Tab-separated table of C-alpha atoms in Angstrom:
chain	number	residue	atom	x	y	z
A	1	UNK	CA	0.000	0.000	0.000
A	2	UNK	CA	2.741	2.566	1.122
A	3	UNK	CA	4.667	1.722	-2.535
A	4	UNK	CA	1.687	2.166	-4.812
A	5	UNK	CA	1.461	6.204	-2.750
A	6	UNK	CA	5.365	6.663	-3.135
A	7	UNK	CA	5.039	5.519	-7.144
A	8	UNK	CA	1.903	8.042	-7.345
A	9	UNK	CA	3.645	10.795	-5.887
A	10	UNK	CA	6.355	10.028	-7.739
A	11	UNK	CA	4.513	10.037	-11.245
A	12	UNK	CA	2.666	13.261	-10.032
A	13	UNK	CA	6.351	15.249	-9.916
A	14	UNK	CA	8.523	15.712	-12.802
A	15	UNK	CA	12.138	17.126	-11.934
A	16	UNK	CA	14.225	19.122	-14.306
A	17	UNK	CA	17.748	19.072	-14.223
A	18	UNK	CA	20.199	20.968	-15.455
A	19	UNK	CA	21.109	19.480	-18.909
A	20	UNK	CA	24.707	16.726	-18.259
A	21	UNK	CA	26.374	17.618	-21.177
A	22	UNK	CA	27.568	20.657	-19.277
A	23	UNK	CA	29.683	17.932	-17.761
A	24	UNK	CA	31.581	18.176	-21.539
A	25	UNK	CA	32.039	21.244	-21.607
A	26	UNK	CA	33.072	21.617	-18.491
A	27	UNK	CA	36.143	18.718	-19.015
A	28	UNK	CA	36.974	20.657	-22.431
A	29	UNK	CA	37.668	23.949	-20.319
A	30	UNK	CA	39.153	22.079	-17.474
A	31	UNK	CA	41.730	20.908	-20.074
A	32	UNK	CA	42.411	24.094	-21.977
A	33	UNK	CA	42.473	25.475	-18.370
A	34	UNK	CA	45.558	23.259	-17.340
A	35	UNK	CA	47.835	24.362	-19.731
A	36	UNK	CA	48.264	27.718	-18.301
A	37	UNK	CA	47.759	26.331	-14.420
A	38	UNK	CA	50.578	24.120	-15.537
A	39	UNK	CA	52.641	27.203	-16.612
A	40	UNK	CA	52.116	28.575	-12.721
A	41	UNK	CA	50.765	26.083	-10.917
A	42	UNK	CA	51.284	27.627	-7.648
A	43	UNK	CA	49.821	30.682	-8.401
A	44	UNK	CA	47.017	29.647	-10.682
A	45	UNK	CA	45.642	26.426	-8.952
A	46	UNK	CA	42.812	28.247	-7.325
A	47	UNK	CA	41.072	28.611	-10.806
A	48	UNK	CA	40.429	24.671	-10.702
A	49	UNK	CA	37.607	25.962	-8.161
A	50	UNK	CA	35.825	26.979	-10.705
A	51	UNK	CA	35.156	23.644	-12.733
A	52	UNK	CA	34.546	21.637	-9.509
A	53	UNK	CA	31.735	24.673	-8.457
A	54	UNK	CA	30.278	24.335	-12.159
A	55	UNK	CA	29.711	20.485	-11.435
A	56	UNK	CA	28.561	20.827	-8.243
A	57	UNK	CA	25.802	22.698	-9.100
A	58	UNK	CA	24.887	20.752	-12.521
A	59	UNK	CA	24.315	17.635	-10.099
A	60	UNK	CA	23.002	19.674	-7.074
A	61	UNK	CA	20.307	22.548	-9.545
A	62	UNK	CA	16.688	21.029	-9.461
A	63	UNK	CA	13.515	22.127	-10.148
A	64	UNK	CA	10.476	19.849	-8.944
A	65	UNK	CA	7.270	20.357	-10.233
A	66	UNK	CA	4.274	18.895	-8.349
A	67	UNK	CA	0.785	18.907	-7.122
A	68	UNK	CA	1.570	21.188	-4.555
A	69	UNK	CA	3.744	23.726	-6.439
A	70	UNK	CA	7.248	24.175	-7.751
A	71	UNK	CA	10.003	23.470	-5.200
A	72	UNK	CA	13.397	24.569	-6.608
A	73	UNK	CA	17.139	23.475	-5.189
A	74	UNK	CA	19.913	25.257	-4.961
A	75	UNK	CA	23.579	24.995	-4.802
A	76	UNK	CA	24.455	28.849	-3.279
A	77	UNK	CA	21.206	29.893	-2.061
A	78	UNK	CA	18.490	28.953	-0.063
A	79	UNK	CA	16.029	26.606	-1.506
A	80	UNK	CA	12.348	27.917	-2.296
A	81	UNK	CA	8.977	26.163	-2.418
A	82	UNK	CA	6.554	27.825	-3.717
A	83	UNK	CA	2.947	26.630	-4.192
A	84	UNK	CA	0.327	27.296	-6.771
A	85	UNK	CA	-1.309	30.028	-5.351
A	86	UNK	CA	1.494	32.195	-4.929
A	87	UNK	CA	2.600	31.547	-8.159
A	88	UNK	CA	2.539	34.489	-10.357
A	89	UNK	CA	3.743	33.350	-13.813
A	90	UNK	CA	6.877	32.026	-15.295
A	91	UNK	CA	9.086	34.720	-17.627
A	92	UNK	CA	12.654	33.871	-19.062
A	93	UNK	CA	15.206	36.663	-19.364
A	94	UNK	CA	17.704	35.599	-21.713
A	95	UNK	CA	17.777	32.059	-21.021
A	96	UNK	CA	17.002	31.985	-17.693
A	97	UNK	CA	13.388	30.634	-16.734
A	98	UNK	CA	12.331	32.534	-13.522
A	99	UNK	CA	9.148	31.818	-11.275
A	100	UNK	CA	7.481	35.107	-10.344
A	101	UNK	CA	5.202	35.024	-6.973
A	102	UNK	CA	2.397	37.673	-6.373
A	103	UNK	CA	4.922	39.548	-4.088
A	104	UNK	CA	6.674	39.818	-6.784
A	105	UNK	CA	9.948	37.486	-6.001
A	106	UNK	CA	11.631	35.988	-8.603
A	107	UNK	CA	13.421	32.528	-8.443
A	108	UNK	CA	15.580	31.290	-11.282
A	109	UNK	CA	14.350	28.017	-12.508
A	110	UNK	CA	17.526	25.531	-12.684
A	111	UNK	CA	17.131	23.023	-15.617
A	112	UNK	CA	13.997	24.638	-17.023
A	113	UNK	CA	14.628	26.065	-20.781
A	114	UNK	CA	12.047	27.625	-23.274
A	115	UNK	CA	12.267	24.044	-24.906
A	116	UNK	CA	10.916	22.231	-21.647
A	117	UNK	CA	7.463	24.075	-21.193
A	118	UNK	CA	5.685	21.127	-22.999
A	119	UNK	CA	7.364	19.162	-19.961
A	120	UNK	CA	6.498	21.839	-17.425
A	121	UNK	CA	2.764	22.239	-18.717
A	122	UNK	CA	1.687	18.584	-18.556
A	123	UNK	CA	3.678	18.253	-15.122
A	124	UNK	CA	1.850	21.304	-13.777
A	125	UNK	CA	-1.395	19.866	-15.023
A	126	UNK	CA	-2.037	22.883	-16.955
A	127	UNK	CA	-1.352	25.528	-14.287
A	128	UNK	CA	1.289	26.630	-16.730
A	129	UNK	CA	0.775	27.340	-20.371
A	130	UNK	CA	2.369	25.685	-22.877
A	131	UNK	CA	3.079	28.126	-25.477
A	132	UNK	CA	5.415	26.411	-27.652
A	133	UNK	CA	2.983	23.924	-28.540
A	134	UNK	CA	0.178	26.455	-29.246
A	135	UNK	CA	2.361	28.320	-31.632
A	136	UNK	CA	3.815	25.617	-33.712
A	137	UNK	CA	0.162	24.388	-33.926
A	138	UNK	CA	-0.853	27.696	-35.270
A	139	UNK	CA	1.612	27.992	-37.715
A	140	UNK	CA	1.151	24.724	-39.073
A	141	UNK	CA	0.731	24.615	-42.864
A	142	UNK	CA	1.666	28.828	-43.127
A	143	UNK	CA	3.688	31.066	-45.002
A	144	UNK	CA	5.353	33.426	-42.968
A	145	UNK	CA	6.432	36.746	-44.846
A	146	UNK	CA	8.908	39.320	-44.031
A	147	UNK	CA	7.825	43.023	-44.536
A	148	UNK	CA	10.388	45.841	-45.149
A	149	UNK	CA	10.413	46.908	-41.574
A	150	UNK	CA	11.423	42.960	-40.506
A	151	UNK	CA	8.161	42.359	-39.117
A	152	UNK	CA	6.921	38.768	-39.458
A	153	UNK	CA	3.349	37.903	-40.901
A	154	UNK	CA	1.767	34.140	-40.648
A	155	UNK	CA	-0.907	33.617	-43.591
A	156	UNK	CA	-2.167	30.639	-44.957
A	157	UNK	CA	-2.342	29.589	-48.448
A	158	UNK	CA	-5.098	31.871	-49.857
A	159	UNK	CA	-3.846	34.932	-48.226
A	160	UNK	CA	-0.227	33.817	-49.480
A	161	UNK	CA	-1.991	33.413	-53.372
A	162	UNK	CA	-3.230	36.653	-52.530
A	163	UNK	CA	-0.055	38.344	-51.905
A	164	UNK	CA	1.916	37.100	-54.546
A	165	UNK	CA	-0.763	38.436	-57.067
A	166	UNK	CA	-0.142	42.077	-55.362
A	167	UNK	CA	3.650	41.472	-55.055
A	168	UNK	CA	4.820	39.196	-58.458
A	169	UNK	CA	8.360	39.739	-58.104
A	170	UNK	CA	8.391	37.852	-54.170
A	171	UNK	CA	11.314	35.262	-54.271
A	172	UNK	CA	10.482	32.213	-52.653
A	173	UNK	CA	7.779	28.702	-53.292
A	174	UNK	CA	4.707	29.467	-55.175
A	175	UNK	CA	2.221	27.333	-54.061
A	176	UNK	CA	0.753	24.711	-57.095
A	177	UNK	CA	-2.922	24.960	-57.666
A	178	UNK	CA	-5.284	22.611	-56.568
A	179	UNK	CA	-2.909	21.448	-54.141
């Protein structure tokens, strides 16, 4: 009885995780690294810090999503749990994902990308739009065009016929008819 709980609560979380192949890059640097700590190793050892710090925190960095909110680990900081109700939103600046609260406190999101909010959506039971999913659904089977300014316009194929019969000398696919 107390196994078939733990495997429910287990399938009700979904942890992200910073991705491992930091773990590459991380030995690539390491090595370029040691040539110059090798040059002065005396006075340059302390920069090995660095890598073992980077590691640390690729195994340590969580992010938990459950039923009762979004619990997120730290290496340097204290941890945070924060539950539905307080939760605000989720933003990304740059490629950081953040968790806003209504207080407005932000908490950085280890191991959660733009990619993963498919993954973050279905483990927050919908709490948390997935937007990626919604977009590439809506731009299924469009054009998208390029004004002069840069902008970007969707259309699909009978506003696309339409605008090549205004603009004949577009580069690009013309669409076959009847197809």
């Amino acid at each position: 009885m107390l196994l078939t709980s733990i495997a429910r609560m287990n399938d009700a979380q979904k942890v992200f995780r910073p991705s491992r192949e930091h773990v590459i890059a991380i030995a690539v640097m390491t090595g370029i690294a040691l040539i110059g700590i090798l040059w002065a190793p005396l006075k340059l050892g302390w920069v090995l810090l660095f890598p073992v710090a980077a590691l640390a925190w690729i195994y340590t960095a969580s992010t938990t999503v459950g039923e009762d909110g979004i619990a997120v680990k730290y290496l340097f900081r204290k941890n945070a749990r924060i539950p539905w109700e307080d939760l605000r939103g989720i933003g990304f600046k740059g490629t950081r994902a953040l968790a806003t609260t209504h207080s407005g406190d932000e908490y950085p999101m280890p191991g959660v990308t733009f990619n993963s909010l498919p993954d973050l959506a279905d483990a927050s039971r919908g709490r948390i739009t997935d937007v990626v999913t919604a977009a590439s659904e809506a731009a299924d089977g469009k054009y998208e065009i390029i004004n002069k300014e840069g902008y970007g316009v969707l259309l699909d194929q009978g506003q696309y016929e339409e605008y090549l019969k205004e603009h004949p000398d577009t580069p690009g696919p013309r669409p076959t008819p009847g197809a």
